[in-house]
Tab-separated table of C-alpha atoms in Angstrom:
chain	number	residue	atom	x	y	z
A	72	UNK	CA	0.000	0.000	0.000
A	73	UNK	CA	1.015	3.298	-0.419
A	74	UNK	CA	1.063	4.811	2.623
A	75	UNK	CA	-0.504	3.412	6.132
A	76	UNK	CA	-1.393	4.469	8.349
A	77	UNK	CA	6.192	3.730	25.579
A	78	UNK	CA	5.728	3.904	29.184
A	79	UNK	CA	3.548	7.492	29.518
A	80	UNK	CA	4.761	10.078	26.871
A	81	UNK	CA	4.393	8.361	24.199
A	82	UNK	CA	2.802	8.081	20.902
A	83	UNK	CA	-0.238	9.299	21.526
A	84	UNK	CA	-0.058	11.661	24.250
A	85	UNK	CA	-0.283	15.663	24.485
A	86	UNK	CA	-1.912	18.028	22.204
A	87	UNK	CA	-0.642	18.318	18.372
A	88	UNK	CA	1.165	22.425	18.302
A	89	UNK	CA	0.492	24.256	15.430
A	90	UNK	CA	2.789	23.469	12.547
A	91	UNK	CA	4.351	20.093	13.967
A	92	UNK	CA	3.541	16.526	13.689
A	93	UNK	CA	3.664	13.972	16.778
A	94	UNK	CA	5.457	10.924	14.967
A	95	UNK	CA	7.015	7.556	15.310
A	96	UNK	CA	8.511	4.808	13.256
A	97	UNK	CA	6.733	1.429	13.501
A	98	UNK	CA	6.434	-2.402	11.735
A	99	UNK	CA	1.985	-1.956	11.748
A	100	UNK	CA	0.632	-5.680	13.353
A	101	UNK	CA	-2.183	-7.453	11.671
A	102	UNK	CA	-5.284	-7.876	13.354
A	103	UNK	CA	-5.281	-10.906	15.420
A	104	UNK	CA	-8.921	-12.060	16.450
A	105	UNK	CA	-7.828	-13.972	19.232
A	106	UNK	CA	-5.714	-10.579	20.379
A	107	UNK	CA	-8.759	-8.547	19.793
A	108	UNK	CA	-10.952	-10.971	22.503
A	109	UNK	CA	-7.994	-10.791	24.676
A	110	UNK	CA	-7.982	-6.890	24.756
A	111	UNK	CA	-11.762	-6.834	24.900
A	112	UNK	CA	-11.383	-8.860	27.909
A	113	UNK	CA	-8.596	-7.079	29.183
A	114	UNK	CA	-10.561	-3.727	28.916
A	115	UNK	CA	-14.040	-4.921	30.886
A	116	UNK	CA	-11.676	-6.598	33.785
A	117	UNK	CA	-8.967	-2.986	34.252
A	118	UNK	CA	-10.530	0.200	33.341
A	119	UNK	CA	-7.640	1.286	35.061
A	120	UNK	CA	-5.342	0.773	31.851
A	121	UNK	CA	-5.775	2.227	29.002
A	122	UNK	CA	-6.009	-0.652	26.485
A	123	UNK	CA	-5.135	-0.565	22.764
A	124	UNK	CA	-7.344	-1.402	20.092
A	125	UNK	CA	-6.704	-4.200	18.278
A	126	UNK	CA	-6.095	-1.880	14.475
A	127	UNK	CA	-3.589	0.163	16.567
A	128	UNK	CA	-1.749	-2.232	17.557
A	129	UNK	CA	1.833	-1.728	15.722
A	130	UNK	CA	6.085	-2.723	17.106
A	131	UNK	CA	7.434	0.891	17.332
A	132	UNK	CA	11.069	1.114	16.404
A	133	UNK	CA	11.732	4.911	17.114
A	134	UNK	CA	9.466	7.633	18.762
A	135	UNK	CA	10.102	11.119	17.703
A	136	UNK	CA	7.648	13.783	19.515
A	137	UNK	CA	7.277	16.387	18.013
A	138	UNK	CA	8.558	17.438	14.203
A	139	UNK	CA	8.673	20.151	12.175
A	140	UNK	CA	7.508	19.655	8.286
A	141	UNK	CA	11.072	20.622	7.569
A	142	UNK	CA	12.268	17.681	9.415
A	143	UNK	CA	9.564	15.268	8.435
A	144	UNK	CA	10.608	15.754	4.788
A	145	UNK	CA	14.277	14.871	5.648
A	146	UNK	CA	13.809	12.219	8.182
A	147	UNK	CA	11.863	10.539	4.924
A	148	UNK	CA	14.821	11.266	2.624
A	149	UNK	CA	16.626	9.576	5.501
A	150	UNK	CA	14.345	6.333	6.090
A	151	UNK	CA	13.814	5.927	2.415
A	152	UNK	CA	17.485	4.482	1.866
A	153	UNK	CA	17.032	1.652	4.085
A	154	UNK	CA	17.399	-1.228	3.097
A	155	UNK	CA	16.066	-4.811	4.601
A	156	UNK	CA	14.611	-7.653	3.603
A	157	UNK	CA	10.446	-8.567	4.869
A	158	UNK	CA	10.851	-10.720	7.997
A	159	UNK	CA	8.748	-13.074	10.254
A	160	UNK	CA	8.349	-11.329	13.306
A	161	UNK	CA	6.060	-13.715	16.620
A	162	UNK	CA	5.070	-12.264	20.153
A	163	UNK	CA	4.427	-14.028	23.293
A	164	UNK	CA	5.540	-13.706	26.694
A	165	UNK	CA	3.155	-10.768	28.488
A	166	UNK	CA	5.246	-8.310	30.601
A	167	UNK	CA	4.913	-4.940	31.815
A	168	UNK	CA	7.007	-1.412	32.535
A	169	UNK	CA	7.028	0.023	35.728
A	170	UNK	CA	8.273	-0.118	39.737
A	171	UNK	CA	7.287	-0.835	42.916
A	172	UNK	CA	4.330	-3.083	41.943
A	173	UNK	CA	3.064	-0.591	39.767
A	174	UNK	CA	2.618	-1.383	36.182
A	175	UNK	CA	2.955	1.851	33.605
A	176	UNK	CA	2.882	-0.618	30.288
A	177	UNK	CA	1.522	-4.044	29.362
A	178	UNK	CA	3.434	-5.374	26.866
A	179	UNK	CA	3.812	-8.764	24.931
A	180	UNK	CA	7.856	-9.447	23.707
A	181	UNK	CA	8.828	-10.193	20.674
A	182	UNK	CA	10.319	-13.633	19.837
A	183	UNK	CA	10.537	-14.836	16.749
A	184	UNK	CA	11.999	-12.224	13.921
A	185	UNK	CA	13.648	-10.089	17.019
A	186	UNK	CA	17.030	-9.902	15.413
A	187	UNK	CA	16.102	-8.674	12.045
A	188	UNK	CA	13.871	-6.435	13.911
A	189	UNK	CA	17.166	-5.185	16.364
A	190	UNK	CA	18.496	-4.055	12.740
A	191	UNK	CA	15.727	-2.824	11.178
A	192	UNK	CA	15.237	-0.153	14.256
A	193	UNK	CA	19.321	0.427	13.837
A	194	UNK	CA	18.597	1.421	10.377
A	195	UNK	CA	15.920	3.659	11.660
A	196	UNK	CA	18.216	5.336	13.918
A	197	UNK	CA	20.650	6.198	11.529
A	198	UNK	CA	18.292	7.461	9.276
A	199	UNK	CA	16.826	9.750	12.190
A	200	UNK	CA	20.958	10.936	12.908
A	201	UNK	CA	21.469	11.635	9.141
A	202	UNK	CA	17.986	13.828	9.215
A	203	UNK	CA	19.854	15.642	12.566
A	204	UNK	CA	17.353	14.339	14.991
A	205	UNK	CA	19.427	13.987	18.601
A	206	UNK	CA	20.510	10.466	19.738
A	207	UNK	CA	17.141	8.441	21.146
A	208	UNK	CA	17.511	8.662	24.957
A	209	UNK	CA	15.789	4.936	25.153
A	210	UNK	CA	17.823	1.932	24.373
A	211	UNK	CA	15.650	-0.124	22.085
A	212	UNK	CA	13.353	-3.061	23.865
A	213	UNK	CA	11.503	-4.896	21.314
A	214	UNK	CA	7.788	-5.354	22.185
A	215	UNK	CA	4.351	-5.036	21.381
A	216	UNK	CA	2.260	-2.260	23.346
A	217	UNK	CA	-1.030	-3.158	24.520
A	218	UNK	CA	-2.195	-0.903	27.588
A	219	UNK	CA	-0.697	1.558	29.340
A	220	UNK	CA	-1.593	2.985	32.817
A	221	UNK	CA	-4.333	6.207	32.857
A	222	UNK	CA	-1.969	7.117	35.905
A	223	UNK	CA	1.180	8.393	34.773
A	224	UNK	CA	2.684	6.769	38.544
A	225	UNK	CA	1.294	3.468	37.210
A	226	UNK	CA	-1.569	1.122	38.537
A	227	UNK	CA	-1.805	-2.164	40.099
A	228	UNK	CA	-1.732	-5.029	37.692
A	229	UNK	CA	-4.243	-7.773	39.001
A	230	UNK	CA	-3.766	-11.423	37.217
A	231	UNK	CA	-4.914	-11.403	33.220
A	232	UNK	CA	-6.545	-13.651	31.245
A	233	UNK	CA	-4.395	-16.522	29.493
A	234	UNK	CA	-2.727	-14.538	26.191
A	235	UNK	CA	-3.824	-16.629	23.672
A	236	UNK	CA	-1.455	-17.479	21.039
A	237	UNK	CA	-0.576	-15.441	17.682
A	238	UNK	CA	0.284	-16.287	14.793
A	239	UNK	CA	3.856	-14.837	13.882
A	240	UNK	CA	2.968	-12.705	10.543
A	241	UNK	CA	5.275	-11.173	7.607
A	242	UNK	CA	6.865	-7.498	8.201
A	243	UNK	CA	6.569	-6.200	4.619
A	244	UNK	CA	6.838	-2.532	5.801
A	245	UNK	CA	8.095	0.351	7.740
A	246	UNK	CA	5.949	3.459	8.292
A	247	UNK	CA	6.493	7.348	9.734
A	248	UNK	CA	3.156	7.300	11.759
A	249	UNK	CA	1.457	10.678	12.327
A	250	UNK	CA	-0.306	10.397	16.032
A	251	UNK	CA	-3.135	13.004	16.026
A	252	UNK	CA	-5.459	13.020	19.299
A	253	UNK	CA	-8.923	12.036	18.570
A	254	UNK	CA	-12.611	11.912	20.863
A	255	UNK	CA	-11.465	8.171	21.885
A	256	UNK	CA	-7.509	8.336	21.751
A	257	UNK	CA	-4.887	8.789	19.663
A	258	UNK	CA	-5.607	8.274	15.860
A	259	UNK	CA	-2.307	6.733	13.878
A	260	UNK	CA	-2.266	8.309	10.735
A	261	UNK	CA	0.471	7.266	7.889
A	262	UNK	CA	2.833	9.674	6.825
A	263	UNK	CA	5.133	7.757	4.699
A	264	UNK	CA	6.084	3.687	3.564
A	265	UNK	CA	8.721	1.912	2.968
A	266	UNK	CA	8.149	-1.270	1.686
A	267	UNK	CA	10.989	-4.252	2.324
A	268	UNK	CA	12.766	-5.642	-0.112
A	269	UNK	CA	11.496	-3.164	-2.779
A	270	UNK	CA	13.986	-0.649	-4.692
A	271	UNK	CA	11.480	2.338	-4.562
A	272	UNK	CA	9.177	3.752	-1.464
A	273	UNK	CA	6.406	5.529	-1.211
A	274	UNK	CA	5.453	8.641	0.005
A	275	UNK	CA	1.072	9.347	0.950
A	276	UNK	CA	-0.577	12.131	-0.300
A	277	UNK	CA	-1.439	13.782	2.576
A	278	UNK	CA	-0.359	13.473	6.028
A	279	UNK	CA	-3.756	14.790	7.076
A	280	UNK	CA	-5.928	11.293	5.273
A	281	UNK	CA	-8.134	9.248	7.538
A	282	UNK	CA	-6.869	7.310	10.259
A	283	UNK	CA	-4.962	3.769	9.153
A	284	UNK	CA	-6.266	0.704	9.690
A	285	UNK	CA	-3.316	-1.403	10.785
């Protein structure tokens, strides 16, 4: 396709400024129907976590806050020389971020595919260097996002349903992600694509289209 569409502070918190885009880089994730009945689940038994739905769900391999359209076009002159192959990538394994019994994130790791993945996110921070974004000030963690506390201290993490298993699927793509707040979250809108293991990327229209469905 052409263009698709963190512990607290991340993608798809704050208010958008005037002028600048809240972005990250991230592999989208399928929908997964036995996911989606986990988060459902998930949601109903801790309203105290703020649960993601299941077409949000994406790996991110850099967050970038805040960018000027300046810097948006040369981060994508940047990310469009990368160059990997598509990849198997498989999660399992639910853990969370966060101290003192408190849990900030839920997360699922990443298993299968996590080396490929390791690069693929180098890549991505080279390309954000060579734009002349600063150094990221997180060390990369592979894993899948899929609630994160309404309390920015974190919130007691009671015992979750069994995570049922998911299918590992095929990472065809990286994509710039625009996050722009919406009535019922953050809306993940696709700035830019870059397929694997294709010569030429691809750039959408608009970084102002309809919301992605990942």
């Amino acid at each position: 396709m052409s263009g698709r569409p963190l512990p607290a502070g991340g993608e798809g918190d704050g208010e958008q400024p005037v002028g600048r885009l809240r972005a990250f880089v991230a592999v989208p994730v399928p929908p997964a129907r036995a996911l989606a009945s986990f988060l459902a689940a998930a949601r109903e038994a801790m309203p105290g976590f703020r649960w993601v739905e299941p077409q949000k769900l994406h790996v991110t391999l850099r967050f970038l806050g805040y960018l000027e359209q300046t810097m948006v076009a040369r981060l994508v002159t940047e990310l469009s020389r990368i160059r990997a192959e598509p990849f198997e990538l498989g999660v399992s394994g639910l853990g969370k971020f966060g101290g003192s019994g408190l849990a900030r994130v839920v997360w699922l790791g990443v298993g299968r595919g996590a080396q490929p993945l390791i690069e693929l996110a180098a890549q991505v921070e080279d390309a954000c260097r060579l734009a002349g974004l600063p150094p990221s000030d997180r060390q990369f963690r592979a894993h899948l996002t899929l609630a994160r506390a309404r309390d920015r201290r974190g919130a007691q993490l009671p015992e979750l349903p069994p995570v049922p298993a998911v299918e590992p699927w095929p990472v065809r793509e990286v994509v710039l992600f625009q996050s722009r707040p919406g009535a019922s979250g953050a809306n993940y809108v696709p700035v830019f694509s870059l397929p694997l293991g294709v010569a030429q990327p691809r750039t959408s229209q608009r970084a102002s289209t309809a919301p992605a469905k990942a």
